[in-house]
PDB file of C-alpha atoms in Angstrom:
ATOM      1  CA  UNK A   1      88.715 102.159  77.241  1.00 38.00           C
ATOM      2  CA  UNK A   2      91.147 101.487  80.097  1.00 41.00           C
ATOM      3  CA  UNK A   3      90.086 104.720  81.820  1.00 42.00           C
ATOM      4  CA  UNK A   4      86.440 103.635  81.594  1.00 42.00           C
ATOM      5  CA  UNK A   5      87.217 100.266  83.210  1.00 44.00           C
ATOM      6  CA  UNK A   6      89.220 101.920  85.977  1.00 46.00           C
ATOM      7  CA  UNK A   7      86.413 104.394  86.566  1.00 44.00           C
ATOM      8  CA  UNK A   8      83.811 101.625  86.890  1.00 49.00           C
ATOM      9  CA  UNK A   9      86.095  99.669  89.223  1.00 48.00           C
ATOM     10  CA  UNK A  10      86.635 102.737  91.381  1.00 48.00           C
ATOM     11  CA  UNK A  11      82.860 103.086  91.823  1.00 52.00           C
ATOM     12  CA  UNK A  12      82.146  99.422  92.378  1.00 75.00           C
ATOM     13  CA  UNK A  13      82.937  96.988  95.091  1.00 84.00           C
ATOM     14  CA  UNK A  14      83.135  93.221  94.838  1.00 89.00           C
ATOM     15  CA  UNK A  15      80.163  91.058  95.724  1.00 91.00           C
ATOM     16  CA  UNK A  16      80.624  88.249  98.233  1.00 93.00           C
ATOM     17  CA  UNK A  17      81.117  85.712  95.423  1.00 95.00           C
ATOM     18  CA  UNK A  18      83.640  88.001  93.721  1.00 95.00           C
ATOM     19  CA  UNK A  19      85.516  88.422  97.001  1.00 95.00           C
ATOM     20  CA  UNK A  20      85.777  84.642  97.334  1.00 97.00           C
ATOM     21  CA  UNK A  21      87.317  84.484  93.867  1.00 98.00           C
ATOM     22  CA  UNK A  22      89.693  87.335  94.671  1.00 98.00           C
ATOM     23  CA  UNK A  23      90.777  85.521  97.843  1.00 97.00           C
ATOM     24  CA  UNK A  24      91.694  82.487  95.728  1.00 98.00           C
ATOM     25  CA  UNK A  25      93.635  84.636  93.253  1.00 98.00           C
ATOM     26  CA  UNK A  26      95.436  86.523  96.036  1.00 98.00           C
ATOM     27  CA  UNK A  27      96.403  83.267  97.764  1.00 98.00           C
ATOM     28  CA  UNK A  28      97.216  81.146  94.675  1.00 97.00           C
ATOM     29  CA  UNK A  29      98.296  83.808  92.237  1.00 98.00           C
ATOM     30  CA  UNK A  30      97.255  83.704  88.583  1.00 98.00           C
ATOM     31  CA  UNK A  31      94.916  80.766  87.981  1.00 98.00           C
ATOM     32  CA  UNK A  32      92.725  79.187  85.349  1.00 97.00           C
ATOM     33  CA  UNK A  33      88.958  79.029  85.775  1.00 97.00           C
ATOM     34  CA  UNK A  34      89.162  75.347  86.784  1.00 96.00           C
ATOM     35  CA  UNK A  35      91.929  75.993  89.333  1.00 97.00           C
ATOM     36  CA  UNK A  36      89.936  78.862  90.802  1.00 98.00           C
ATOM     37  CA  UNK A  37      86.702  76.845  90.972  1.00 97.00           C
ATOM     38  CA  UNK A  38      88.479  73.977  92.736  1.00 97.00           C
ATOM     39  CA  UNK A  39      89.612  76.262  95.567  1.00 97.00           C
ATOM     40  CA  UNK A  40      86.264  77.942  96.223  1.00 96.00           C
ATOM     41  CA  UNK A  41      84.476  76.847  99.407  1.00 92.00           C
ATOM     42  CA  UNK A  42      81.100  76.008  97.844  1.00 91.00           C
ATOM     43  CA  UNK A  43      82.509  74.341  94.695  1.00 90.00           C
ATOM     44  CA  UNK A  44      80.447  76.263  92.143  1.00 93.00           C
ATOM     45  CA  UNK A  45      80.380  74.982  88.578  1.00 94.00           C
ATOM     46  CA  UNK A  46      82.958  75.916  85.978  1.00 96.00           C
ATOM     47  CA  UNK A  47      80.547  78.098  83.986  1.00 97.00           C
ATOM     48  CA  UNK A  48      79.495  80.002  87.109  1.00 97.00           C
ATOM     49  CA  UNK A  49      83.103  80.842  87.942  1.00 97.00           C
ATOM     50  CA  UNK A  50      83.825  81.723  84.312  1.00 97.00           C
ATOM     51  CA  UNK A  51      80.868  84.122  84.221  1.00 97.00           C
ATOM     52  CA  UNK A  52      81.915  85.756  87.493  1.00 97.00           C
ATOM     53  CA  UNK A  53      85.488  86.178  86.249  1.00 98.00           C
ATOM     54  CA  UNK A  54      84.176  87.752  83.024  1.00 97.00           C
ATOM     55  CA  UNK A  55      82.076  90.195  85.061  1.00 96.00           C
ATOM     56  CA  UNK A  56      85.070  90.951  87.291  1.00 96.00           C
ATOM     57  CA  UNK A  57      87.195  91.540  84.193  1.00 97.00           C
ATOM     58  CA  UNK A  58      84.681  94.142  83.045  1.00 95.00           C
ATOM     59  CA  UNK A  59      84.742  95.795  86.464  1.00 93.00           C
ATOM     60  CA  UNK A  60      88.534  95.915  86.449  1.00 94.00           C
ATOM     61  CA  UNK A  61      88.975  93.600  89.445  1.00 95.00           C
ATOM     62  CA  UNK A  62      90.909  90.953  87.464  1.00 97.00           C
ATOM     63  CA  UNK A  63      92.987  90.733  84.304  1.00 97.00           C
ATOM     64  CA  UNK A  64      93.137  87.859  81.839  1.00 97.00           C
ATOM     65  CA  UNK A  65      96.160  86.371  80.088  1.00 97.00           C
ATOM     66  CA  UNK A  66      94.996  84.934  76.768  1.00 95.00           C
ATOM     67  CA  UNK A  67      98.430  83.824  75.548  1.00 94.00           C
ATOM     68  CA  UNK A  68      97.677  80.114  76.037  1.00 89.00           C
ATOM     69  CA  UNK A  69      94.659  77.980  75.216  1.00 91.00           C
ATOM     70  CA  UNK A  70      93.480  78.049  78.833  1.00 93.00           C
ATOM     71  CA  UNK A  71      93.035  81.653  79.931  1.00 95.00           C
ATOM     72  CA  UNK A  72      94.666  82.627  83.189  1.00 97.00           C
ATOM     73  CA  UNK A  73      93.118  85.213  85.490  1.00 98.00           C
ATOM     74  CA  UNK A  74      94.952  87.334  88.051  1.00 98.00           C
ATOM     75  CA  UNK A  75      93.775  89.854  90.630  1.00 97.00           C
ATOM     76  CA  UNK A  76      94.221  93.386  89.360  1.00 96.00           C
ATOM     77  CA  UNK A  77      93.797  94.948  92.794  1.00 94.00           C
ATOM     78  CA  UNK A  78      95.489  94.078  96.041  1.00 96.00           C
ATOM     79  CA  UNK A  79      93.703  92.676  99.052  1.00 96.00           C
ATOM     80  CA  UNK A  80      94.365  95.990 100.811  1.00 95.00           C
ATOM     81  CA  UNK A  81      92.834  98.038  97.961  1.00 92.00           C
ATOM     82  CA  UNK A  82      89.688  95.918  97.933  1.00 92.00           C
ATOM     83  CA  UNK A  83      89.327  96.128 101.709  1.00 92.00           C
ATOM     84  CA  UNK A  84      89.829  99.891 101.628  1.00 91.00           C
ATOM     85  CA  UNK A  85      86.989 100.259  99.129  1.00 89.00           C
ATOM     86  CA  UNK A  86      84.694  98.020 101.156  1.00 91.00           C
ATOM     87  CA  UNK A  87      85.471  99.712 104.470  1.00 93.00           C
ATOM     88  CA  UNK A  88      85.221 103.182 102.933  1.00 92.00           C
ATOM     89  CA  UNK A  89      81.782 102.369 101.588  1.00 91.00           C
ATOM     90  CA  UNK A  90      80.695 100.889 104.917  1.00 92.00           C
ATOM     91  CA  UNK A  91      81.984 103.956 106.776  1.00 94.00           C
ATOM     92  CA  UNK A  92      80.005 106.302 104.513  1.00 94.00           C
ATOM     93  CA  UNK A  93      76.802 104.251 104.412  1.00 94.00           C
ATOM     94  CA  UNK A  94      76.502 102.939 107.966  1.00 94.00           C
ATOM     95  CA  UNK A  95      78.620 105.218 110.151  1.00 95.00           C
ATOM     96  CA  UNK A  96      78.381 108.671 108.558  1.00 95.00           C
ATOM     97  CA  UNK A  97      82.078 108.551 107.696  1.00 94.00           C
ATOM     98  CA  UNK A  98      83.115 108.044 111.325  1.00 93.00           C
ATOM     99  CA  UNK A  99      85.993 105.582 111.809  1.00 90.00           C
ATOM    100  CA  UNK A 100      85.412 105.651 115.576  1.00 91.00           C
ATOM    101  CA  UNK A 101      81.787 104.617 115.070  1.00 93.00           C
ATOM    102  CA  UNK A 102      82.895 101.580 113.077  1.00 93.00           C
ATOM    103  CA  UNK A 103      85.620 100.580 115.535  1.00 90.00           C
ATOM    104  CA  UNK A 104      83.441 101.087 118.602  1.00 92.00           C
ATOM    105  CA  UNK A 105      80.615  99.080 117.080  1.00 94.00           C
ATOM    106  CA  UNK A 106      83.009  96.264 116.137  1.00 91.00           C
ATOM    107  CA  UNK A 107      84.463  96.181 119.660  1.00 92.00           C
ATOM    108  CA  UNK A 108      81.004  96.165 121.274  1.00 93.00           C
ATOM    109  CA  UNK A 109      79.448  93.578 118.972  1.00 94.00           C
ATOM    110  CA  UNK A 110      81.684  90.576 119.640  1.00 92.00           C
ATOM    111  CA  UNK A 111      84.412  89.329 121.989  1.00 94.00           C
ATOM    112  CA  UNK A 112      87.918  90.623 121.280  1.00 93.00           C
ATOM    113  CA  UNK A 113      91.041  88.616 122.092  1.00 94.00           C
ATOM    114  CA  UNK A 114      94.045  90.074 123.850  1.00 96.00           C
ATOM    115  CA  UNK A 115      96.053  89.695 120.622  1.00 97.00           C
ATOM    116  CA  UNK A 116      93.440  91.681 118.690  1.00 94.00           C
ATOM    117  CA  UNK A 117      93.388  94.400 121.364  1.00 94.00           C
ATOM    118  CA  UNK A 118      97.186  94.696 121.122  1.00 96.00           C
ATOM    119  CA  UNK A 119      96.950  95.081 117.339  1.00 95.00           C
ATOM    120  CA  UNK A 120      94.284  97.764 117.743  1.00 93.00           C
ATOM    121  CA  UNK A 121      96.393  99.605 120.311  1.00 95.00           C
ATOM    122  CA  UNK A 122      99.418  99.488 117.993  1.00 96.00           C
ATOM    123  CA  UNK A 123      97.292 100.814 115.110  1.00 93.00           C
ATOM    124  CA  UNK A 124      96.033 103.658 117.304  1.00 93.00           C
ATOM    125  CA  UNK A 125      99.588 104.548 118.316  1.00 96.00           C
ATOM    126  CA  UNK A 126     100.630 104.571 114.646  1.00 96.00           C
ATOM    127  CA  UNK A 127      97.637 106.750 113.704  1.00 93.00           C
ATOM    128  CA  UNK A 128      98.573 109.227 116.444  1.00 94.00           C
ATOM    129  CA  UNK A 129     102.201 109.284 115.258  1.00 95.00           C
ATOM    130  CA  UNK A 130     101.145 109.974 111.649  1.00 95.00           C
ATOM    131  CA  UNK A 131      98.712 112.691 112.751  1.00 93.00           C
ATOM    132  CA  UNK A 132     101.387 114.353 114.886  1.00 94.00           C
ATOM    133  CA  UNK A 133     103.869 114.286 111.983  1.00 94.00           C
ATOM    134  CA  UNK A 134     101.310 115.889 109.676  1.00 93.00           C
ATOM    135  CA  UNK A 135     100.509 118.689 112.136  1.00 90.00           C
ATOM    136  CA  UNK A 136     104.111 119.572 112.967  1.00 83.00           C
TER     137      UNK A 136
END
């Protein structure tokens, strides 16, 4: 059963509502349904958050601790893992698998601060270093 859940999670990606819940769990750590609902930006109802967490449990995005009366949910994937899945899907679907297409479009579509440009330049330098290590 665990392999089936992992397989479904590997094929899926979180919806926008699920991402909001994951953000709460990543920032707060393990939380009850009520604690999670209280931190969401649009203040959805308890039952809405409970249903989303149950769906996310089935997808393998969260895990549930049932040891106390109030169940506690925790993110089962890291922020980085979730972003990698989302970006990978976007790369395949919208940019034909081309990282440069994604980056160039992002840079052309909105203003970029000097700080962001420095981060991008550092990431490019790191990517070149890794590539050079792999080829030597």
